[in-house]
Structure formats: C-alpha cells, structure tokens
Short mmCIF file of C-alpha atoms in Angstrom, two decimals:
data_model
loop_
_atom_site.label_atom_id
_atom_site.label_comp_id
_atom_site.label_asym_id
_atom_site.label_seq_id
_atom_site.Cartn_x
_atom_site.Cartn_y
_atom_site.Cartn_z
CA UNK A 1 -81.43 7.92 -1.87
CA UNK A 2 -80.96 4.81 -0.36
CA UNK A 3 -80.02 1.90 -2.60
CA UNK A 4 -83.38 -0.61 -1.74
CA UNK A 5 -81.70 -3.51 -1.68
CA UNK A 6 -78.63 -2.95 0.33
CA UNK A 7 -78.59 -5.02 3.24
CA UNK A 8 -79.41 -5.17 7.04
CA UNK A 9 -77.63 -6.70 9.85
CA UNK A 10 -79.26 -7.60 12.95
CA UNK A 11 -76.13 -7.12 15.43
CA UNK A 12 -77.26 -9.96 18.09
CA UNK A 13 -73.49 -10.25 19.53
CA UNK A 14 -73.13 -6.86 20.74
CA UNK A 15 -72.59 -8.66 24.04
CA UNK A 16 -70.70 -11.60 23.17
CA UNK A 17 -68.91 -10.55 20.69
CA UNK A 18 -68.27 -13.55 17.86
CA UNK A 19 -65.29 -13.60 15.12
CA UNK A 20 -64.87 -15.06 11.74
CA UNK A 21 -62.06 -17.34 11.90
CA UNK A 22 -60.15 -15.21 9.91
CA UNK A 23 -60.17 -12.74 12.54
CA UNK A 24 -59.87 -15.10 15.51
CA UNK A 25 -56.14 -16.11 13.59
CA UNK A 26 -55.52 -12.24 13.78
CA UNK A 27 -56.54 -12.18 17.43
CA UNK A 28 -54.88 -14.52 18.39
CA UNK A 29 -50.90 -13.50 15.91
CA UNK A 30 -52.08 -9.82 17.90
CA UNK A 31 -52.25 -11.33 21.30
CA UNK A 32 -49.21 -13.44 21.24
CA UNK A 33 -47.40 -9.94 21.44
CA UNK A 34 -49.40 -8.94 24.15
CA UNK A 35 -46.37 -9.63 27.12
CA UNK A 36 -43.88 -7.36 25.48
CA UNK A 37 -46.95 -4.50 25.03
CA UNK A 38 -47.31 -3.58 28.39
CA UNK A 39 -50.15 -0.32 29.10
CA UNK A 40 -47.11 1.45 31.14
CA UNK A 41 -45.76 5.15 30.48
CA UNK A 42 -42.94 4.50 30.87
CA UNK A 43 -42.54 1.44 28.33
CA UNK A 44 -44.38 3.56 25.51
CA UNK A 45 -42.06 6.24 26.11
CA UNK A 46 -38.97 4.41 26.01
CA UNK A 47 -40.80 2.64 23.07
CA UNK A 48 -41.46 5.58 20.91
CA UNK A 49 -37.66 7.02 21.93
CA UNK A 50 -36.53 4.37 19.99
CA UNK A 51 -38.92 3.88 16.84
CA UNK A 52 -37.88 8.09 16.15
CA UNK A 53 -34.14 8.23 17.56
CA UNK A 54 -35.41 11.68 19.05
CA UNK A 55 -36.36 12.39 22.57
CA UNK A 56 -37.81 15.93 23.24
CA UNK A 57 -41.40 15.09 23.52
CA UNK A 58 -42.63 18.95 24.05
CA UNK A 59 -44.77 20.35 26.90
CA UNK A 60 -44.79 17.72 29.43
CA UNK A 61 -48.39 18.78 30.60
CA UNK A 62 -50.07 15.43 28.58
CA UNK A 63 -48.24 12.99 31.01
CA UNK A 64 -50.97 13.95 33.49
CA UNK A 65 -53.48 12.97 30.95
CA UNK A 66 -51.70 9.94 29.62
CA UNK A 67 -50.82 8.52 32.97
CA UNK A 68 -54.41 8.91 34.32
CA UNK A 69 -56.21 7.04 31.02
CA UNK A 70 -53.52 3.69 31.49
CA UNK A 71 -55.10 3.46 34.77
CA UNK A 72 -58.37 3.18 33.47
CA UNK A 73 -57.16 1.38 30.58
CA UNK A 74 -55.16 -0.88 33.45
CA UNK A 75 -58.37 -1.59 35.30
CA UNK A 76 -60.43 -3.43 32.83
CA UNK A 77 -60.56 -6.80 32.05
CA UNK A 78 -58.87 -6.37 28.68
CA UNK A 79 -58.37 -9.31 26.20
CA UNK A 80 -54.77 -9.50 25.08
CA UNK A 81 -55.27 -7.82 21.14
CA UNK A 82 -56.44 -5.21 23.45
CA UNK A 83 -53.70 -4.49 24.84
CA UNK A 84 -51.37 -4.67 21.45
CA UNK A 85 -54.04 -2.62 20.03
CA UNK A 86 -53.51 0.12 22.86
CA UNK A 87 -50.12 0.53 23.29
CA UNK A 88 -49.22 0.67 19.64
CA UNK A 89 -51.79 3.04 19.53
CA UNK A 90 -51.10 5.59 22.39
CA UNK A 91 -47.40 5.28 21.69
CA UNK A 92 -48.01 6.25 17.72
CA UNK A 93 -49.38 9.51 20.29
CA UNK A 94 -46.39 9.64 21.67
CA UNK A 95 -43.74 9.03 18.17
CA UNK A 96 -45.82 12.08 16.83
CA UNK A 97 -45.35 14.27 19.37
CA UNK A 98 -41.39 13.74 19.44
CA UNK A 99 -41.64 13.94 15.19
CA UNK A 100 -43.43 17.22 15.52
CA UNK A 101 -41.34 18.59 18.06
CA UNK A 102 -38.27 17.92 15.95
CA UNK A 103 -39.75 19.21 12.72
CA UNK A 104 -40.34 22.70 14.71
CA UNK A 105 -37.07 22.63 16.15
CA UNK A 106 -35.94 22.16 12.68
CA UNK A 107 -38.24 24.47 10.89
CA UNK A 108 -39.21 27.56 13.70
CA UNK A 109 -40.63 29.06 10.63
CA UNK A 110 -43.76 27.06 10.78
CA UNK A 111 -45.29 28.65 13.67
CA UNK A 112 -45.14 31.98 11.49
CA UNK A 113 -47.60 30.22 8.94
CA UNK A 114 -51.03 31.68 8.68
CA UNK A 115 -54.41 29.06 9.28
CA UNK A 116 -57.02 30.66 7.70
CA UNK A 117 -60.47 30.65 8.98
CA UNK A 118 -61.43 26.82 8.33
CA UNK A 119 -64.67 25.56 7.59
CA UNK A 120 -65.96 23.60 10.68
CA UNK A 121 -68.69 20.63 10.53
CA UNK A 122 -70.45 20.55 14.27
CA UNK A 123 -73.00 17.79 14.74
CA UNK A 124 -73.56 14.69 16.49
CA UNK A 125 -72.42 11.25 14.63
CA UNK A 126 -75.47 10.63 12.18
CA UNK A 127 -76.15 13.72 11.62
CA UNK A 128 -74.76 13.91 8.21
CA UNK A 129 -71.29 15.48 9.14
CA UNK A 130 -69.50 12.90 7.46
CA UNK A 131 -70.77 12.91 4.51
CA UNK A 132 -70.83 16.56 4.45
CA UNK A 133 -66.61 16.53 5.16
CA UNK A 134 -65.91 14.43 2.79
CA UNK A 135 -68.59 16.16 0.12
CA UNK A 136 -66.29 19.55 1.01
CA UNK A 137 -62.93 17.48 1.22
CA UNK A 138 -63.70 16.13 -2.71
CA UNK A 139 -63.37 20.18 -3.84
CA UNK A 140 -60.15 21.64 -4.51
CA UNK A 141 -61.14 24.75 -2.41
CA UNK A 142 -60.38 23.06 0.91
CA UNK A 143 -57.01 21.03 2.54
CA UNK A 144 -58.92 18.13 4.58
CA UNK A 145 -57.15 15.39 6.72
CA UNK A 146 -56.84 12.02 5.14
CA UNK A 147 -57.36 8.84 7.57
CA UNK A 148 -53.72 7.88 6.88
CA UNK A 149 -52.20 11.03 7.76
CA UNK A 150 -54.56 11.93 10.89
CA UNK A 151 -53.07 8.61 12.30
CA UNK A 152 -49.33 9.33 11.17
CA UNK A 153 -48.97 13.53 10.34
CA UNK A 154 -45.63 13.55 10.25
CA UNK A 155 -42.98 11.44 8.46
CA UNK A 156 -40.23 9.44 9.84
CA UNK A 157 -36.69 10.89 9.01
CA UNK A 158 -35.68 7.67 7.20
CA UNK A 159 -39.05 7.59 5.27
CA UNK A 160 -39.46 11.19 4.16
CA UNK A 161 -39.87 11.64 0.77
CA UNK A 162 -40.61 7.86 -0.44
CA UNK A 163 -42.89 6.57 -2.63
CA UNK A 164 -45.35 5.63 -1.96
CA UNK A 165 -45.82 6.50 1.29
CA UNK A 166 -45.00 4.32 3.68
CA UNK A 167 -47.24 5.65 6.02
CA UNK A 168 -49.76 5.13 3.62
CA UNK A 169 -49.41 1.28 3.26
CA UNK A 170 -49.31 0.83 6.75
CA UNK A 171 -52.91 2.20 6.64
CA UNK A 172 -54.07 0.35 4.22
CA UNK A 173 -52.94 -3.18 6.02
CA UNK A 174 -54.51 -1.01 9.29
CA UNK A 175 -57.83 -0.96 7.56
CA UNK A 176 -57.82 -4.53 6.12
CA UNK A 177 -57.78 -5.44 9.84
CA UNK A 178 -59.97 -3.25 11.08
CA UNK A 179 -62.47 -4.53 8.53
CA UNK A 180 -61.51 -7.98 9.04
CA UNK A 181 -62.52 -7.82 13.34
CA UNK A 182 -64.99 -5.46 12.70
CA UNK A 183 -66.97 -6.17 9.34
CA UNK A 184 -69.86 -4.44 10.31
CA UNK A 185 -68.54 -0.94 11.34
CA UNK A 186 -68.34 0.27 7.84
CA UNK A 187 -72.06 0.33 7.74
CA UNK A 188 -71.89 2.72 10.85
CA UNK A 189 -68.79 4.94 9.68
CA UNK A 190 -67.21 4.18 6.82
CA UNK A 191 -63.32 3.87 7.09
CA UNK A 192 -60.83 3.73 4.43
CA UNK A 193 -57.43 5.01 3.91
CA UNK A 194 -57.89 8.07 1.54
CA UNK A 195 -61.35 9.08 3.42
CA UNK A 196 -61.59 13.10 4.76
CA UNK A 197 -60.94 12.25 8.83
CA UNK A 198 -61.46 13.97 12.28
CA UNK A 199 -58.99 16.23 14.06
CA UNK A 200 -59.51 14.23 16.93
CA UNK A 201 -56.13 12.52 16.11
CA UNK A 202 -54.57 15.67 15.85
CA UNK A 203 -55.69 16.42 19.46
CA UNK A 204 -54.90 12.84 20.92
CA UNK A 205 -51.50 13.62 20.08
CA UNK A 206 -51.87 15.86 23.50
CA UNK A 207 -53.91 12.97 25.01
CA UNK A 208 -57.10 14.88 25.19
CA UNK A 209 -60.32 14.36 22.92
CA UNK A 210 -63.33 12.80 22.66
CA UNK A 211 -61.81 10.06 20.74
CA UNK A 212 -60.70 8.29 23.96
CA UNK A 213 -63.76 7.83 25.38
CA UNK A 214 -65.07 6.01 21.86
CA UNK A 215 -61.63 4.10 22.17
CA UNK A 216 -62.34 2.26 25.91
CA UNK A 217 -64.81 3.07 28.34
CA UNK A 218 -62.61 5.33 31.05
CA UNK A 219 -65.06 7.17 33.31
CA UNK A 220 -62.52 8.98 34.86
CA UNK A 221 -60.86 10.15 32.33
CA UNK A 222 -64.18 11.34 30.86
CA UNK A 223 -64.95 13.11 33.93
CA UNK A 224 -61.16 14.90 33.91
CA UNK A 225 -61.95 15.51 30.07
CA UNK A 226 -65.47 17.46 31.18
CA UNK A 227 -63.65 19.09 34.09
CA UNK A 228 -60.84 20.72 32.13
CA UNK A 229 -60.04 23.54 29.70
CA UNK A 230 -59.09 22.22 26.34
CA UNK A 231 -57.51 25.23 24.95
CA UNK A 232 -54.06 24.15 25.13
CA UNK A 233 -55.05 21.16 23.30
CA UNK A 234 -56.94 23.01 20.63
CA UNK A 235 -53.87 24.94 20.30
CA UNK A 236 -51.65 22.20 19.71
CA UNK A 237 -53.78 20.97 17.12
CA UNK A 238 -53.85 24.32 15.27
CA UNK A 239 -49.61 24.13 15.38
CA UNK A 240 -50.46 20.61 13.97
CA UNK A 241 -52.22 22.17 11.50
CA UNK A 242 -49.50 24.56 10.23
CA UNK A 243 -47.15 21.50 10.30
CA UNK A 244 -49.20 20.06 7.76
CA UNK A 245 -49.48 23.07 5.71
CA UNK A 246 -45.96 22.86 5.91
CA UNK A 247 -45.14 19.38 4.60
CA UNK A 248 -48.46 18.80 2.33
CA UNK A 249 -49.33 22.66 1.48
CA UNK A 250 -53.32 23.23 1.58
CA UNK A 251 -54.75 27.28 1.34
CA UNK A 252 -57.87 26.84 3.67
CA UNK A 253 -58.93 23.42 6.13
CA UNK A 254 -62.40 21.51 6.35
CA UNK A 255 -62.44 20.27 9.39
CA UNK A 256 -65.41 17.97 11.66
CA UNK A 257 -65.85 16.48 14.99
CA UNK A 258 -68.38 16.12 17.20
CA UNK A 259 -66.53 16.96 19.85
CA UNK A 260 -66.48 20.67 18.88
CA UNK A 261 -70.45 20.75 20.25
CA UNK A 262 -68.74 20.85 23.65
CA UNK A 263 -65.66 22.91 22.92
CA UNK A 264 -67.64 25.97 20.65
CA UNK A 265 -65.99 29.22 23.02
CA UNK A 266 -62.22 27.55 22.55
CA UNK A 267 -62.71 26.29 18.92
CA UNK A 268 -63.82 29.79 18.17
CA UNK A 269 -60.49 31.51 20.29
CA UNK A 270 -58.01 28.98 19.12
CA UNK A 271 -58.97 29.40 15.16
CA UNK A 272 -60.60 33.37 14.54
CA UNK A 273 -63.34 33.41 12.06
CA UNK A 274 -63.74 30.00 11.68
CA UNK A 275 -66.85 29.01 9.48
CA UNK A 276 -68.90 26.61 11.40
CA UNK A 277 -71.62 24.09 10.12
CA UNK A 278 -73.72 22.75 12.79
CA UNK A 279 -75.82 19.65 11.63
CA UNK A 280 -79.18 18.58 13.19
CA UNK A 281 -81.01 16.01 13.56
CA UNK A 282 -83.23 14.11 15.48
CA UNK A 283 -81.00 13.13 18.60
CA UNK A 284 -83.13 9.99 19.73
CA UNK A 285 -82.68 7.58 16.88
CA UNK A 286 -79.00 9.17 16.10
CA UNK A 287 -77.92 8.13 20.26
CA UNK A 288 -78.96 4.74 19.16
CA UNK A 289 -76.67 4.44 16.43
CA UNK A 290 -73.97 6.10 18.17
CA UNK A 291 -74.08 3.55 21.07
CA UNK A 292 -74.52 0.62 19.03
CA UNK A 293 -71.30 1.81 16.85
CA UNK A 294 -69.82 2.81 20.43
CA UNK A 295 -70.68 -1.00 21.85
CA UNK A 296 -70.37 -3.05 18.42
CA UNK A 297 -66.04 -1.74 18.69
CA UNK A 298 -65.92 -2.18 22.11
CA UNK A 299 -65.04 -6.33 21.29
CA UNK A 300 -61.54 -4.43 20.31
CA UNK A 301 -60.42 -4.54 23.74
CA UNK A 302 -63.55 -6.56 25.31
CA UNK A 303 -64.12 -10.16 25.19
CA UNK A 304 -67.41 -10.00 27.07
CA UNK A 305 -69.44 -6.05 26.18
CA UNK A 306 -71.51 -4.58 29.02
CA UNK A 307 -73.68 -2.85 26.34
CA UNK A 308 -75.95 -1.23 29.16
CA UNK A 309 -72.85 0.41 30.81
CA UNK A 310 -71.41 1.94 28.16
CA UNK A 311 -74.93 2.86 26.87
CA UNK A 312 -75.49 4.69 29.89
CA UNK A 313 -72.14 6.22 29.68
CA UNK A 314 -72.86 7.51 25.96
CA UNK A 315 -76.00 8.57 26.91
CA UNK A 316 -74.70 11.25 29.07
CA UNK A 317 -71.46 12.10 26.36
CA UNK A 318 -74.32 12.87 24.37
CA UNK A 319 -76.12 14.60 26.83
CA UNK A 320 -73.11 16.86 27.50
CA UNK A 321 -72.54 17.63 24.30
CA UNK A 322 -76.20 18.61 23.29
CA UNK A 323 -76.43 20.57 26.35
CA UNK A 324 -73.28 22.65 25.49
CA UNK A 325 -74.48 23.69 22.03
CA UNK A 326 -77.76 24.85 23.18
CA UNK A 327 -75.70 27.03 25.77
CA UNK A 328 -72.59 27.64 23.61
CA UNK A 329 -74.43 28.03 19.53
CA UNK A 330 -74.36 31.77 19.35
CA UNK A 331 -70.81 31.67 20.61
CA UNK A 332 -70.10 31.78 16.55
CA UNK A 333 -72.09 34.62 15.15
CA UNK A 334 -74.59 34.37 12.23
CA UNK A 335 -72.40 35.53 9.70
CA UNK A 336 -70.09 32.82 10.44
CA UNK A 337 -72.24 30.04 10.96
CA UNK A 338 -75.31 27.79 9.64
CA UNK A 339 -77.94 25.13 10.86
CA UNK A 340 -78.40 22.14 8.62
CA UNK A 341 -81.55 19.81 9.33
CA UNK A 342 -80.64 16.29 8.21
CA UNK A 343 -83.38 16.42 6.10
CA UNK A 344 -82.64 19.41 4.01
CA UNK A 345 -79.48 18.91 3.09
CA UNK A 346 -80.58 14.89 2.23
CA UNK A 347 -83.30 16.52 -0.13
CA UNK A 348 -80.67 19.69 -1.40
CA UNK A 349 -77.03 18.11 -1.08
CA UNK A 350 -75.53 20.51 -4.08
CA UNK A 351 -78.12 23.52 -3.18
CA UNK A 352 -76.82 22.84 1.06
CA UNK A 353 -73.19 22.73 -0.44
CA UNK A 354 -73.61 25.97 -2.20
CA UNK A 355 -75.02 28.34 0.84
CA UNK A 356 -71.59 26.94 2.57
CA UNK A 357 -69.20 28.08 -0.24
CA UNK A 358 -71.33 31.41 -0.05
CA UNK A 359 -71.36 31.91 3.54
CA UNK A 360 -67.38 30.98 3.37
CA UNK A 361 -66.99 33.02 0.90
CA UNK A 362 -65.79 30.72 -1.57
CA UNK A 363 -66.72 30.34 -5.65
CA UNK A 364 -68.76 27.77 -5.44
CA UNK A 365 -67.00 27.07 -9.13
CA UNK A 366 -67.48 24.41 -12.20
CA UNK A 367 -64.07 22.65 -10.47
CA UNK A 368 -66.00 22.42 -7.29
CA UNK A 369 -68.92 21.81 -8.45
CA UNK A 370 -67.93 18.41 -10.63
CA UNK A 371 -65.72 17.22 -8.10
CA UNK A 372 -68.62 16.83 -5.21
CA UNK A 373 -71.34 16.07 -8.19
CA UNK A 374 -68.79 13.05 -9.14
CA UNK A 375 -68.07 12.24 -5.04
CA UNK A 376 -72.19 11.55 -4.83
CA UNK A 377 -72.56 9.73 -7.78
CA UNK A 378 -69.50 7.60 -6.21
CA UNK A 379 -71.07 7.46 -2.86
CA UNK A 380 -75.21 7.26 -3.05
CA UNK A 381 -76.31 7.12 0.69
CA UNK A 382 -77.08 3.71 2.16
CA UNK A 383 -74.40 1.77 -0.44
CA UNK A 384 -73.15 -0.26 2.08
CA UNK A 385 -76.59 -1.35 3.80
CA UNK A 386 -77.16 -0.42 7.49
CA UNK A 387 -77.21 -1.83 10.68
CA UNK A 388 -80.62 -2.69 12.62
CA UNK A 389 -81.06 -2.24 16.79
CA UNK A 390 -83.33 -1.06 19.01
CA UNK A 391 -83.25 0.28 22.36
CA UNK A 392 -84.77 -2.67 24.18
CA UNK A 393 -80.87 -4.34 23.91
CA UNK A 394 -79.49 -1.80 26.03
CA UNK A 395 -82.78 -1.04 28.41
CA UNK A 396 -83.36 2.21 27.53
CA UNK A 397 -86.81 3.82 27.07
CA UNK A 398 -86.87 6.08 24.02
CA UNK A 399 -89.35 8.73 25.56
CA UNK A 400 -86.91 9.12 28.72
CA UNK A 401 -84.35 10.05 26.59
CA UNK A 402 -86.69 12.06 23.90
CA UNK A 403 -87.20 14.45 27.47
CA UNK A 404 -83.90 14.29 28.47
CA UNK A 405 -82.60 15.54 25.04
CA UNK A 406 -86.16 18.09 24.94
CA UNK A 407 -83.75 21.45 25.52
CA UNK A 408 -81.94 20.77 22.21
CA UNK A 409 -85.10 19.40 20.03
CA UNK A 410 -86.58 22.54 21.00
CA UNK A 411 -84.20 24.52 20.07
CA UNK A 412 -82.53 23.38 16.44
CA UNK A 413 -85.39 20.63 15.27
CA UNK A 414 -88.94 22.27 16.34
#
C-alpha cells in the first residue's frame, strides 16, 4: 500500500532545469575537467588502454556503434558535466570490454560454463518489473546483478580480491552524486548500490541497448538500434554472464529490462528456455512517467530540456516496443511464460511470486519465502513519495496516445 503521507513533487523545472547549490559546486568541480574529457574514440580508447594496461578490446564490430553515438553525442549543445559524465562513462564500456577479454584469454574455460534458463521480467518501466526483480533478487534461488557490478563486472588486476570492494565504494560515492543532481529520480526508480539492476549494462559493454537512448537523446542511433539485429549483442551479454558466474558463482539468473519487449525472438535464441515474466499495465499513465523520468535526467547533459522533443521521441520508443510484444509474445511458449496485470500482483505480491517459482520450477521454500516477506516489509510501495505531471507540459493529448497504444490494451489489459 502506499504510505499516505509520503510526499509529492510538482517537477516545474523539467525545462530549466534548477540545482541545489550543493550540486551546482559538483557541476561546476565536474566541468572543470571537461577539456581533458573529450567525446572522441580515439581518446577513450587510448584512455581505457591505460586505466587496464591491456589492449585487446575483442570483436571490433562495436566501433561502428560507438563511433556513430559520439556523433550524436558531438552534436548537442552539451553542458560541460556532460561531457565528464559521458566519456567516463562510455570509456568504463570500453575498460570492461578489454577486462573481459583478458579474463577469457586467461580463463578459456568460462565459455564451457552452463547459463541455465533465467527468469526474465518483460514490461514497460512502471509496470512493476522492478519491484518484481528485486522481490526475486532478495531469494537465494536466483544470482541477480547488483547496480555496482552491472556498472563495473569485472575487477581490475591490481584490485582483485580486496576488501571491500573497491568497485563497490566507487558506487556508493557514484550514487551520492547521482542523488545529489538528481534528488528527485529516486521517486521514479530507485537507485542504490546493492539494488537488483538491468542487463542493459551488460549489453552497453557492446555499445548497443536501450540504455543509450535513456542516456542522451541520439535519433540516429535509435534509428540504427531499430534497424539492426541484436543477437550478437545478446550474445555477448550471455558470455558476460558466465564471466560472472565465474568470479561471483550464482546457479540460475533473474534478469529485467524493458528492452527485451523489442528483442523477444533473440532473447529467446541467445538464452534456451528462458522463463519470461511479462508485466502489464496500463501504457497511458506509465508513458507519462517514463518521459518525465526520461526528461527530469536529461539536465545530466542539458542545461536547457526540450521536454516536447524527447517526449515525442519516447513516445515512439514506447510505441516500438509495445508494438513488438503484441507481434513477438507467443515467441516464448505458455509453459515458459506468464502475464502479470499491475494490479494483481499489487493485490497478491507473495501469491504472484509463488506461480513464478512454480512455473520456473523452483521450491517456492520457507528460505525464499522469508527473504521476499522481509524485502516488502523493508520496501512498502510509495516509501519514497512520488512525483506529480501531466501531459499538458509536454503537449500531448492522452486519448491520441490511448489509440495509438489501442493494439496492445487490447491485447494484455482488456
């Protein structure tokens, strides 16, 4: 239930974005580094060369994908934490890639390592998919993805083995900023170091995921994105995954992105018998949320937010990805698969919990059981307090897009 007397924020600087001055005297110790963080290939690669000591990156088929998002990246008018913010963050892409490369080099072994059919959460943001991951990831039937090690999977060579985990505490200094320039978000999507998080790290270690297109507004690299088969991708993350196994153990992975809407016929080639969970719910009221999460972190690289663009621009992600699971749901078979109305599992959390053990074929056991039972008593919905917009900020009328998304309501919510 949702605590009464949580609060609301009225976001009324989506546009023009305004800063505590706490985080103004981050933005501007970030953008004083701006100069030597240059949004060039080259620079990151030379960059991340250096921060590992290695150099064999792997398949050189991302470049393509790389080099085309800087130019995006390149054209807009982007504030100078921005471009800190980017480069350290597509050239942590880049260190991974050359640590995981080296660790198979070192350790062929690991692509003999089985992935067992994981348990896959579908569903749009809002939908409940978070809460249901990290519901799952509190069990100790399942190996999830912690935020900490989505953004850093692999270990340096001179950090391996230390405690604690370095990688860990540069997380937790990640999120204190994070909260600091955006003190709102957590009300959207809750971020925190230890929290169960997306693959789509694992796959923007090949440059390619949805994750991009939250990051920066980069039409054509959407476009390319929409265009092109993502198996490869999906394959490196499932060698990512057996890296992991590797270094952390885990039996059987709980995974969740949106994303996988659109990507149902590989995510079901790449990883055989995987268990999917698609969530549902009404798609109007859950696109506003999404684009006023979408617009609210755009002030990471924007100083000035064209809400209506990137509105429009989410409108049709959303679209997409609606589109493809009406085409693509009976891809995974009914024996491997479940729909989930928001509203069901909000009135049967435990009960909703249980069918998915069963339909994994997992002991839904007394372990299990009091470790999710002690996760929502940790966690009651609406803790935080929520965030309050409407469509009239980013001129959109509700019943245009209630017909637009009519295929899908149809379908899953009628």
């Amino acid at each position: 239930m949702t605590d009464a007397t949580a609060s609301i924020v009225e976001l009324d600087d989506l546009a023009e974005p305004r800063y505590s001055p706490e985080a103004q005297q981050i933005r501007e110790m970030m953008a004083a580094f701006a100069a030597d963080c240059p949004l060039d290939s080259d620079a990151m690669h030379a960059r991340a060369r250096a921060d590992t000591g290695l150099a064999d990156f792997g398949a050189d088929d991302y470049r393509e994908r790389l080099d085309l998002y800087l130019s995006e990246l390149r054209a807009i008018d982007m504030h100078g934490p921005g471009i800190v913010n980017f480069h350290s963050q597509l050239t942590q892409w880049l260190k991974n890639r050359l640590l995981l490369t080296d660790l198979l080099t070192r350790h062929p072994e690991i692509h003999d390592l089985e992935v067992l059919p994981p348990v896959v959460i579908a569903g749009l943001p809002r939908t409940g998919t978070t809460h249901l991951h990290n519901m799952l990831a509190a069990a100790p039937t399942f190996r999830s993805l912690p935020y900490w090690e989505s953004v850093e999977p692999f270990p340096l060579a001179a950090e391996a083995g230390q405690q604690p985990d370095p990688r860990v505490t540069r997380m937790d200094m990640a999120v204190s900023v994070m909260d600091t320039l955006m003190p709102h978000f957590a009300l959207m999507h809750e971020m925190t170091t230890d929290h169960a998080h997306e693959e789509i790290h694992l796959l923007a270690n090949d440059f390619s995921t949805m994750l991009m297109d939250t990051l920066a507004h980069a039409p054509r690299w959407t476009e390319y994105y929409w265009s092109t088969d993502q198996t490869s991708s999906y394959e490196y993350m499932v060698t990512q995954l057996k890296a992991l196994q590797f270094l952390r153990g885990g039996r059987r992975w709980v995974l969740k992105s949106p994303q996988h809407l659109g990507q149902l016929p590989v995510l079901d080639s790449v990883l055989p018998g995987v268990i999917v969970a698609f969530t549902h719910r009404d798609p109007v009221p859950v696109a506003l949320s999404m684009i006023t999460m979408i617009t609210y972190s755009a002030r990471m690289y924007r100083d000035r937010v064209d809400v209506a663009m990137i509105a429009d621009a989410w409108v049709d992600n959303l679209d997409r990805l609606l589109e493809s699971c009406v085409r693509d749901r009976d891809v995974i078979p009914a024996d491997r698969s479940v729909d989930i109305r928001f509203d069901d599992f909000m009135n049967d959390e435990l009960g909703t919990t249980e069918r998915l053990y069963a339909l994994a074929g997992e002991q839904f056991d007394d372990p299990a059981r009091t470790a999710i039972t002690d996760y929502l008593t940790a966690h009651p919905r609406g803790r935080l307090g929520r965030v309050a917009t409407s469509w009239d900020v980013f001129g959109i009328d509700e019943s245009d897009l209630r017909a637009r998304f009519a295929s899908y309501i149809d379908r899953f919510l009628s």
